[in-house]
mmCIF file of C-alpha atoms and ligand atoms in Angstrom:
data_model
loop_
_atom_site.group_PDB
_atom_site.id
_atom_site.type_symbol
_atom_site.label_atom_id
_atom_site.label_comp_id
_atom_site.label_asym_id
_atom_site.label_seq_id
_atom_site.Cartn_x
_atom_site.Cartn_y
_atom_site.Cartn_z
ATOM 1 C CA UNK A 1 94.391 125.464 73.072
ATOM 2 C CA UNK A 2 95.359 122.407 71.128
ATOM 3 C CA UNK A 3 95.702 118.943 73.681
ATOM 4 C CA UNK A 4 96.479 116.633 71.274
ATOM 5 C CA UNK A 5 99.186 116.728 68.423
ATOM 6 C CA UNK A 6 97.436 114.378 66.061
ATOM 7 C CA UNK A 7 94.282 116.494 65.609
ATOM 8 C CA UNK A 8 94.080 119.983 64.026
ATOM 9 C CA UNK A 9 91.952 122.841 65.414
ATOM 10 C CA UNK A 10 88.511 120.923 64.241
ATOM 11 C CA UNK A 11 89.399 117.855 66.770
ATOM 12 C CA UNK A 12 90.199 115.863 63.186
ATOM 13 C CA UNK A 13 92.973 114.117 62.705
ATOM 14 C CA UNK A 14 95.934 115.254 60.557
ATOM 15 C CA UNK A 15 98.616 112.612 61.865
ATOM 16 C CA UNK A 16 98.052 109.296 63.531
ATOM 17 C CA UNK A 17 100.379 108.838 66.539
ATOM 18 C CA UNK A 18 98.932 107.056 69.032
ATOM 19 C CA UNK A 19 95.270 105.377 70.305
ATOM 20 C CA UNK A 20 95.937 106.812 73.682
ATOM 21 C CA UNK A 21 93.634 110.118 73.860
ATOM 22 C CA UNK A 22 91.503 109.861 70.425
ATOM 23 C CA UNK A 23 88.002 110.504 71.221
ATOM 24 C CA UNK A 24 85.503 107.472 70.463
ATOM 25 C CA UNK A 25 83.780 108.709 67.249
ATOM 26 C CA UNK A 26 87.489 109.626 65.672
ATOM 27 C CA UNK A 27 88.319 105.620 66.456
ATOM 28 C CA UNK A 28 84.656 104.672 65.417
ATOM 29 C CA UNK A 29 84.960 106.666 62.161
ATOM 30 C CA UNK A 30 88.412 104.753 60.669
ATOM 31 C CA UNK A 31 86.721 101.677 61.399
ATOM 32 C CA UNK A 32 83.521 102.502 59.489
ATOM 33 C CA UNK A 33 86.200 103.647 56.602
ATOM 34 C CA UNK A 34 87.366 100.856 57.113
ATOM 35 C CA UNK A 35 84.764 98.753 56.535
ATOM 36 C CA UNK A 36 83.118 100.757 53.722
ATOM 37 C CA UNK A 37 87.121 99.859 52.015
ATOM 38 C CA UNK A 38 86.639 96.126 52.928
ATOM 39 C CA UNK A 39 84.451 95.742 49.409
ATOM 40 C CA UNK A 40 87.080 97.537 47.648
ATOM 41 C CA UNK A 41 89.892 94.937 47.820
ATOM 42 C CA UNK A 42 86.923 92.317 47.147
ATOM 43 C CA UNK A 43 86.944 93.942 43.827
ATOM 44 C CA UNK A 44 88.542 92.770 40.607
ATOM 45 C CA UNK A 45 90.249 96.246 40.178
ATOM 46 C CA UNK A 46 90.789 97.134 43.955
ATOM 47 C CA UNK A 47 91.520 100.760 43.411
ATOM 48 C CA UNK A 48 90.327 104.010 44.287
ATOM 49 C CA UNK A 49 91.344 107.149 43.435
ATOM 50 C CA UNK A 50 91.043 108.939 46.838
ATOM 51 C CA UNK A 51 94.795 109.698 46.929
ATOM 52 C CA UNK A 52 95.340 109.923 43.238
ATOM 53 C CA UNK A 53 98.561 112.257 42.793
ATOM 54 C CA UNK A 54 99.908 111.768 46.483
ATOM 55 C CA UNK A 55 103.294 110.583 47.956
ATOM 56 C CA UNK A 56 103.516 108.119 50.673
ATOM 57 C CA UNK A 57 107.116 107.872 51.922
ATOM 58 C CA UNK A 58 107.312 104.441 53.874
ATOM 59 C CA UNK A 59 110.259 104.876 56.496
ATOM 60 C CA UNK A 60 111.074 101.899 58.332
ATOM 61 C CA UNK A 61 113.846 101.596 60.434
ATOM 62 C CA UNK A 62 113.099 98.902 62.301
ATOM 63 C CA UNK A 63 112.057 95.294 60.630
ATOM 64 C CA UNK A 64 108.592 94.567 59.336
ATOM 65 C CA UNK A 65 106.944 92.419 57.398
ATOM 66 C CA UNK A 66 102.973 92.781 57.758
ATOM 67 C CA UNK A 67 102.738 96.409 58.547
ATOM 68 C CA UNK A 68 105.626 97.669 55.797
ATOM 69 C CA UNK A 69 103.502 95.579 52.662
ATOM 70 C CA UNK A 70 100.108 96.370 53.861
ATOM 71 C CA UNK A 71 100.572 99.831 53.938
ATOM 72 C CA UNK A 72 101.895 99.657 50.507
ATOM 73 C CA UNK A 73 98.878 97.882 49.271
ATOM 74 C CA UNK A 74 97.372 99.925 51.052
ATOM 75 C CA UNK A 75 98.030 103.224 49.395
ATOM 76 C CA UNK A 76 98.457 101.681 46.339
ATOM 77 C CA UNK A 77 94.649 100.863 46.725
ATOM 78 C CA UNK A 78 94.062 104.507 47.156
ATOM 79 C CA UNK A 79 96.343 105.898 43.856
ATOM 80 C CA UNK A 80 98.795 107.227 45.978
ATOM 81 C CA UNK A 81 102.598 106.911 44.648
ATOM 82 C CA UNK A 82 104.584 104.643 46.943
ATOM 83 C CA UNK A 83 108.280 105.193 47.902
ATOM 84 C CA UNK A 84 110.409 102.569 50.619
ATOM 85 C CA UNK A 85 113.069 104.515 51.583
ATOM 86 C CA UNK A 86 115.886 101.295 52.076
ATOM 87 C CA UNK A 87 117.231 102.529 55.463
ATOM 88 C CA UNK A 88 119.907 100.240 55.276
ATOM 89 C CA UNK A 89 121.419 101.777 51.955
ATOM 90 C CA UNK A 90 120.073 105.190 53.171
ATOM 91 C CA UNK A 91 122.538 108.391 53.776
ATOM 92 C CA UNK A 92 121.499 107.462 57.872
ATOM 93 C CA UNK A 93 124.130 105.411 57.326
ATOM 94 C CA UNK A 94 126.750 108.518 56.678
ATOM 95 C CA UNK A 95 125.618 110.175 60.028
ATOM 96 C CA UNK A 96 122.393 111.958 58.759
ATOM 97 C CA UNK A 97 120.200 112.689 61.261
ATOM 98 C CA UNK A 98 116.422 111.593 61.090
ATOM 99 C CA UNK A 99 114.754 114.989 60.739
ATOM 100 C CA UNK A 100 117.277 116.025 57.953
ATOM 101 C CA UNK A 101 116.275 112.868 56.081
ATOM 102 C CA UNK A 102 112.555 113.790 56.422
ATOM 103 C CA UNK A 103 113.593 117.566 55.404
ATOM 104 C CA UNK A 104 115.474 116.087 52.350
ATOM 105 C CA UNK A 105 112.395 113.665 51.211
ATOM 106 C CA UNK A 106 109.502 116.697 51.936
ATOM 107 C CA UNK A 107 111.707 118.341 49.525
ATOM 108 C CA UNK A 108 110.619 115.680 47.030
ATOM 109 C CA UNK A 109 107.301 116.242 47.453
ATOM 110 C CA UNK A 110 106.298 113.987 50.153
ATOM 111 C CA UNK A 111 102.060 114.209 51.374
ATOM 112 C CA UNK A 112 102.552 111.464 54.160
ATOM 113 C CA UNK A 113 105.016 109.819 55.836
ATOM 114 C CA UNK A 114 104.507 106.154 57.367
ATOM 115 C CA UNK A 115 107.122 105.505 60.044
ATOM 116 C CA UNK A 116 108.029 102.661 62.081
ATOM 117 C CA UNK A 117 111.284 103.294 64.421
ATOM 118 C CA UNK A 118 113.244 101.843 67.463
ATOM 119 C CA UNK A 119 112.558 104.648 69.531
ATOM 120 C CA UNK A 120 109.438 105.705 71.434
ATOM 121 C CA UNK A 121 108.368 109.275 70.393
ATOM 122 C CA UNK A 122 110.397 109.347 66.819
ATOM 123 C CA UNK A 123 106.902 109.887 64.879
ATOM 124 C CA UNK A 124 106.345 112.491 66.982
ATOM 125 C CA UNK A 125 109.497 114.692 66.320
ATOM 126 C CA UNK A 126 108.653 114.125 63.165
ATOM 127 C CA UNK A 127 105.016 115.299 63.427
ATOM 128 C CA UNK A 128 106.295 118.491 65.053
ATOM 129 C CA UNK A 129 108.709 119.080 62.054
ATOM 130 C CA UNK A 130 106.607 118.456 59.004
ATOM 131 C CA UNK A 131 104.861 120.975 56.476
ATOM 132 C CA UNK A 132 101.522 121.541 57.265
ATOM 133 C CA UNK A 133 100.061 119.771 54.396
ATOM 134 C CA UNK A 134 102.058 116.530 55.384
ATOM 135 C CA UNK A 135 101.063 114.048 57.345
ATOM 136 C CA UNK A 136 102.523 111.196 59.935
ATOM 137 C CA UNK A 137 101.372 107.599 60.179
ATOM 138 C CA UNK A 138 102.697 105.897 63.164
ATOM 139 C CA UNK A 139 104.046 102.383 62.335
ATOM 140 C CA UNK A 140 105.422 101.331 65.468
ATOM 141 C CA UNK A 141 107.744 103.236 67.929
ATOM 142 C CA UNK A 142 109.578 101.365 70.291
ATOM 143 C CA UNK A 143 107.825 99.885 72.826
ATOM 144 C CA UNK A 144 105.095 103.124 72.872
ATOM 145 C CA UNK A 145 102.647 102.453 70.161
ATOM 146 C CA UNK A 146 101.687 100.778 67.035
ATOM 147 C CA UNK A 147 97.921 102.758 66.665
ATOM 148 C CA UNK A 148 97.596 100.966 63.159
ATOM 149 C CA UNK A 149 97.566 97.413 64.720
ATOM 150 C CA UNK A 150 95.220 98.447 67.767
ATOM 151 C CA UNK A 151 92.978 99.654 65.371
ATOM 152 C CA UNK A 152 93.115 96.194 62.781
ATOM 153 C CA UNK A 153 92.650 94.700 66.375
ATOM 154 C CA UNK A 154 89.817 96.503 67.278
ATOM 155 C CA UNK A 155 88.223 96.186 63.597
ATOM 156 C CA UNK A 156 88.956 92.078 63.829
ATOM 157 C CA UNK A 157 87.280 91.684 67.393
ATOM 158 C CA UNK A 158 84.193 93.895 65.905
ATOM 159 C CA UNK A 159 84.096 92.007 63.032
ATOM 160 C CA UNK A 160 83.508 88.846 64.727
ATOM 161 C CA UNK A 161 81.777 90.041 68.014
ATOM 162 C CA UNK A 162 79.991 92.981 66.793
ATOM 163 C CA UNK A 163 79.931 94.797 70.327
ATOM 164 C CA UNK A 164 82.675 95.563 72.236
ATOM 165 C CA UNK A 165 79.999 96.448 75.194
ATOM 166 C CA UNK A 166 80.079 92.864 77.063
ATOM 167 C CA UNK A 167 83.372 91.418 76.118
ATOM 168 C CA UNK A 168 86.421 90.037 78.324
ATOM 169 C CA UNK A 169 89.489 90.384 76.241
ATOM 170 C CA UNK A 170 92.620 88.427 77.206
ATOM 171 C CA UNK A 171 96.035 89.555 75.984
ATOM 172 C CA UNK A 172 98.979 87.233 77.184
ATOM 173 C CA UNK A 173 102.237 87.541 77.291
ATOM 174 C CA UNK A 174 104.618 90.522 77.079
ATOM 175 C CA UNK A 175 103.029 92.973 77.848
ATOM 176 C CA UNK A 176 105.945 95.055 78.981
ATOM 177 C CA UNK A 177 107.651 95.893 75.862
ATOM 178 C CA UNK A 178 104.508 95.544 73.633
ATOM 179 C CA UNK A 179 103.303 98.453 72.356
ATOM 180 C CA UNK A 180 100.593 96.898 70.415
ATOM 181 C CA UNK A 181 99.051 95.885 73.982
ATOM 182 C CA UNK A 182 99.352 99.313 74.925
ATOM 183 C CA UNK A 183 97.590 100.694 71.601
ATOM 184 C CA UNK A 184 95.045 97.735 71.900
ATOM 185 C CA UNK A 185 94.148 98.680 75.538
ATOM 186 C CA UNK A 186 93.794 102.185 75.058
ATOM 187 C CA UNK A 187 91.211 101.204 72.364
ATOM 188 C CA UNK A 188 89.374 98.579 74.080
ATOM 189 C CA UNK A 189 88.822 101.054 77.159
ATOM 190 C CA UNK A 190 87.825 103.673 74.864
ATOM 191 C CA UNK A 191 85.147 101.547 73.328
ATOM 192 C CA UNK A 192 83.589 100.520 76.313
ATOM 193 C CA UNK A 193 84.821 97.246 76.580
ATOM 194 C CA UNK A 194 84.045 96.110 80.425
ATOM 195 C CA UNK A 195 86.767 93.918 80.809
ATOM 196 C CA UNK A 196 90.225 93.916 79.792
ATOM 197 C CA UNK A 197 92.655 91.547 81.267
ATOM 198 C CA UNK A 198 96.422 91.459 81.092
ATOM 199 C CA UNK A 199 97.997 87.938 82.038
ATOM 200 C CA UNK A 200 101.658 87.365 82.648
ATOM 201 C CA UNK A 201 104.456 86.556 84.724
ATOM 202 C CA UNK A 202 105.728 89.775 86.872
ATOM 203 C CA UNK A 203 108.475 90.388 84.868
ATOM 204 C CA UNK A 204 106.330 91.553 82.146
ATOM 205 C CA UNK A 205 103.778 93.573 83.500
ATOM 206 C CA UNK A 206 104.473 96.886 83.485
ATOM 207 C CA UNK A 207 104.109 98.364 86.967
ATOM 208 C CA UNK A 208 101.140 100.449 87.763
ATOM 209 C CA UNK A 209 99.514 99.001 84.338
ATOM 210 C CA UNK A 210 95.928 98.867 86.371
ATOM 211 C CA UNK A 211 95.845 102.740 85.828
ATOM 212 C CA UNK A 212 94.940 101.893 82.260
ATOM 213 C CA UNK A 213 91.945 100.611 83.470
ATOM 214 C CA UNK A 214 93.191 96.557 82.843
ATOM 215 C CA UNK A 215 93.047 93.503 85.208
ATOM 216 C CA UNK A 216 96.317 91.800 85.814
ATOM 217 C CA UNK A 217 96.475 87.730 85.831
ATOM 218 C CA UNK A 218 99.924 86.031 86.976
ATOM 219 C CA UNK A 219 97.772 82.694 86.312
ATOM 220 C CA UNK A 220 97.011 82.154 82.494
ATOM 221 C CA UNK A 221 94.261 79.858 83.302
ATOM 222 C CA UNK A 222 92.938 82.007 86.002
ATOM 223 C CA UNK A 223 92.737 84.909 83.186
ATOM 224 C CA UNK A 224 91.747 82.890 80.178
ATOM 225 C CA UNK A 225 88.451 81.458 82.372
ATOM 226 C CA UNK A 226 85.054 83.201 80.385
ATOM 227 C CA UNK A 227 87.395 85.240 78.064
ATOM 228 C CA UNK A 228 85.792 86.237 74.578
ATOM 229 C CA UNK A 229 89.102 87.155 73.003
ATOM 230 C CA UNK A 230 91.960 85.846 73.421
ATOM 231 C CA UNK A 231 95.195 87.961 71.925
ATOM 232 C CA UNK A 232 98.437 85.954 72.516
ATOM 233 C CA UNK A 233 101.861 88.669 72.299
ATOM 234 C CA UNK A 234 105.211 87.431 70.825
ATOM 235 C CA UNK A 235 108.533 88.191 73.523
ATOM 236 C CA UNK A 236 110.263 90.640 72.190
ATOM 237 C CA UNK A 237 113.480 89.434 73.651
ATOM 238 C CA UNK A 238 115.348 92.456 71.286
ATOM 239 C CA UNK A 239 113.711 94.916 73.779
ATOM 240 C CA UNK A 240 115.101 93.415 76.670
ATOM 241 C CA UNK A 241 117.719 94.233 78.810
ATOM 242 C CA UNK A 242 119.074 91.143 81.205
ATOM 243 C CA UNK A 243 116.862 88.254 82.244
ATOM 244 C CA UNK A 244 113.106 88.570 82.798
ATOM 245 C CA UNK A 245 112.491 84.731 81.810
ATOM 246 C CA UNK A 246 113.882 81.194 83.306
ATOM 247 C CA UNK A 247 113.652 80.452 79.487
ATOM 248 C CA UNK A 248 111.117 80.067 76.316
ATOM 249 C CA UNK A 249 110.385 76.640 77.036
ATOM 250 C CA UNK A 250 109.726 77.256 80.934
ATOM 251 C CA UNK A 251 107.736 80.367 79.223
ATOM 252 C CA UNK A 252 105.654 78.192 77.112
ATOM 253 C CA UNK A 253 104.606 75.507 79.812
ATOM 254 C CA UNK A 254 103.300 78.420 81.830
ATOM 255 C CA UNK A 255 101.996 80.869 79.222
ATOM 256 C CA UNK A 256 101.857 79.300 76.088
ATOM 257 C CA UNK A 257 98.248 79.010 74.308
ATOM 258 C CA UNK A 258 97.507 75.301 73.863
ATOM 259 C CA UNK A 259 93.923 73.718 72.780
ATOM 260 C CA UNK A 260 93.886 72.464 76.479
ATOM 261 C CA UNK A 261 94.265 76.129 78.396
ATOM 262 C CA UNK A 262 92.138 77.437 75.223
ATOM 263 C CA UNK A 263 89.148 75.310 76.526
ATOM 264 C CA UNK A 264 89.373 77.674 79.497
ATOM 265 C CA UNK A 265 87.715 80.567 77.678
ATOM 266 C CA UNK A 266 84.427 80.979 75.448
ATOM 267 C CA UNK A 267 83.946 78.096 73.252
ATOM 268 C CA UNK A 268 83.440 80.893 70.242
ATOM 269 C CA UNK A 269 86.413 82.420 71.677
ATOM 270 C CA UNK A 270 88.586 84.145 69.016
ATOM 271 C CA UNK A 271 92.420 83.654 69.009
ATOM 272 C CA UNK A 272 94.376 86.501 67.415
ATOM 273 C CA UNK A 273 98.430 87.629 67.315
ATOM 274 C CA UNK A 274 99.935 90.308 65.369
ATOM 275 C CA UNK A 275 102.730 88.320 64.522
ATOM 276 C CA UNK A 276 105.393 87.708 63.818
ATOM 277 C CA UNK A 277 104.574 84.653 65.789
ATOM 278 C CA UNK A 278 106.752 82.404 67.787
ATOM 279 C CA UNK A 279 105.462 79.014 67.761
ATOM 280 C CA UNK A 280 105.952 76.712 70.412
ATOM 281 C CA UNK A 281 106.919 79.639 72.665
ATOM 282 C CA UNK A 282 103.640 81.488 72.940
ATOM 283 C CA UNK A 283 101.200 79.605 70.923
ATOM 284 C CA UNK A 284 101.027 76.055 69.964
ATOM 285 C CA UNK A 285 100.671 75.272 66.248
ATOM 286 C CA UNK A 286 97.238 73.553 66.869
ATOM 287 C CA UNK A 287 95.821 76.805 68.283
ATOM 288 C CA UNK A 288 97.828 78.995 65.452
ATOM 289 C CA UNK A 289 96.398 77.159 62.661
ATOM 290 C CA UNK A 290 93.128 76.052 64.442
ATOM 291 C CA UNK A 291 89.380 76.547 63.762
ATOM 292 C CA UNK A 292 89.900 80.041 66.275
ATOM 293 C CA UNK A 293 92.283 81.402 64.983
ATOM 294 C CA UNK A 294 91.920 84.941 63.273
ATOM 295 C CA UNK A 295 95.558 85.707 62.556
ATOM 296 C CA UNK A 296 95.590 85.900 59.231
ATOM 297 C CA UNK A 297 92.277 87.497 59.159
ATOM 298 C CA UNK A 298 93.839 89.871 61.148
ATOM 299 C CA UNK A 299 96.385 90.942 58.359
ATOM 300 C CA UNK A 300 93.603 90.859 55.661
ATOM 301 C CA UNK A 301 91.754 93.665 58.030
ATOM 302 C CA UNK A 302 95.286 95.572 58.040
ATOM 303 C CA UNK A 303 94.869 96.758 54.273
ATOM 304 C CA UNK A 304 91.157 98.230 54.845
ATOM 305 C CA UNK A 305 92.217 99.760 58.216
ATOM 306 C CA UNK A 306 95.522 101.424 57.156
ATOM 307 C CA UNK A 307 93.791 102.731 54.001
ATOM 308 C CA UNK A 308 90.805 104.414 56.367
ATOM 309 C CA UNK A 309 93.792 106.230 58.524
ATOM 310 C CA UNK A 310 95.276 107.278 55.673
ATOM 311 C CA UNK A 311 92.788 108.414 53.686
ATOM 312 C CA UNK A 312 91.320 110.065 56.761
ATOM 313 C CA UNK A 313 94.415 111.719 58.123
ATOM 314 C CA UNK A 314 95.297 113.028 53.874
ATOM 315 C CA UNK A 315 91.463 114.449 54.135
ATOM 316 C CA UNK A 316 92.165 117.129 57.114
HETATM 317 N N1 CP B 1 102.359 93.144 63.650
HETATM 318 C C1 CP B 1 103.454 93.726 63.116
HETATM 319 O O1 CP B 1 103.750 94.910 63.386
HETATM 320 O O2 CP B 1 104.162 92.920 62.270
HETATM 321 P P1 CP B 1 105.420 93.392 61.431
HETATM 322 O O3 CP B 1 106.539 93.665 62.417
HETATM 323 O O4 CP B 1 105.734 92.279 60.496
HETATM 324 O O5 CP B 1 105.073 94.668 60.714
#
């Protein structure tokens, strides 16, 4: 019997949906294809022909602006034939559903579809619905996952770390509607990482969130102490309903990253965010553009990692 929807009957996976439940060599392996890819967009001519003659259909219905381009480059840097669907200026906008406008674009010959959407689980209707050569990338679905970003998270922290066997990783902030904290957990625990450490106010800490095998921290400086990596998360104040904050400046003097509460953690600690970033809300400018920082690293590591997935996922 088949357990998980993103792997076929060899255990290899055909779509990527989520982090949560991928066995440790299937995580290990796109970052190892992701590294071998790192030298390709050193090159002068960054292209290989791995998807030469495929369609990737990029279908964003929510805003982007790292994951959207870098998956372009991305598949560009594999061959493949790129298509954005504008959802704006799309027929969605006449009242046609989602799974008709995937039926209508397979019927042009799609190979994968890359989709980021408002709601949790849309990647996964999709998934079930698709021809079995096709494929589905998940870009980001509500506040449920964003497995492409835990994984250029995971392949950041390796590549300045190494190990992920004796690390304390810090992520701050709001961690209730962030679905690349969930993805990045689910990694991190799967890798071994000992310690993983969640630190915010109340309000955004999901309940029960220990059962993922985190630490929670009310007190940033309480959580940042001895931290190796520190990964600061943006409020996502479109996902939420009512007040859950006093306000972003009462926010920031509590769990904002400044140089000062960044002294509290390794002095070779790493400082990453996924962005978009929110300065002066959850990260001070000094630490954003500081000597720590690996944010834009971070989005440099997206084009390698998204090309691994996909030329993994277009292999089974
Ligand atoms: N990190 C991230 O998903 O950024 P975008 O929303 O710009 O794609």
């Amino acid at each position: 019997m088949q357990t998980n929807p993103q792997l076929n009957a060899n255990g290899e996976l055909r779509h990527l949906l989520s982090i949560e439940g991928l066995p440790r060599d299937v995580l290990t392996g796109i970052l190892d294809t992701a590294a071998s890819f790192a030298g390709v967009t050193e090159r002068e001519v960054k292209k290989v022909p791995l998807l030469r003659g495929k369609s990737v259909f990029n279908l964003f219905f929510e805003p982007s602006t790292r994951t959207r381009t870098t998956f372009e480059i991305a598949a560009k840097r594999l061959s493949a034939d790129v298509i954005n669907l504008n959802v704006a200026a799309s027929s969605q906008s006449k009242g046609e559903s989602l799974l008709d406008t995937v039926s209508n674009l397979s019927a042009m010959q799609a190979d994968l579809f890359v989709v980021r959407h408002g709601s949790s689980g849309a990647p996964y209707l999709i998934a079930q619905h698709v021809k079995p050569h096709e494929h589905v990338i998940n870009a980001g679905d509500g506040r449920h996952a964003h497995p492409t970003q835990g994984l250029l998270d995971l392949y950041t922290i390796r590549h300045y770390k190494q190990e992920f066997g004796a690390l304390r990783v810090a992520i701050v902030g709001d961690i209730l509607h962030s679905r690349v904290a969930r993805s990045l957990i689910h990694g991190l625990t799967t890798l071994g990482t000992p310690e993983v450490r969640v630190i915010g106010p109340q309000t955004l800490i999901p309940a029960g969130v220990e059962a993922m095998g985190v630490r929670v921290f009310n007190d940033m400086q309480e959580g940042l102490r001895g931290a190796d990596v520190v990964v600061m998360l943006r409020l996502q104040s479109e996902r939420m309903r009512g007040a859950l904050l006093p306000s972003a400046q009462e926010f920031f003097k509590h769990y904002g990253l400044t140089a000062q509460k960044l002294a509290l953690a390794k002095p070779d600690a790493i400082v990453m965010h996924p962005g978009p970033m929110n300065r002066g809300v959850e990260i001070d400018s000094t630490v954003a553009d500081g000597p720590r920082s690996v944010i834009l690293p971070q989005v440099t590591f997206g084009i390698s990692v998204r090309m691994a997935v996909m030329s993994i996922v277009a292999g089974n």
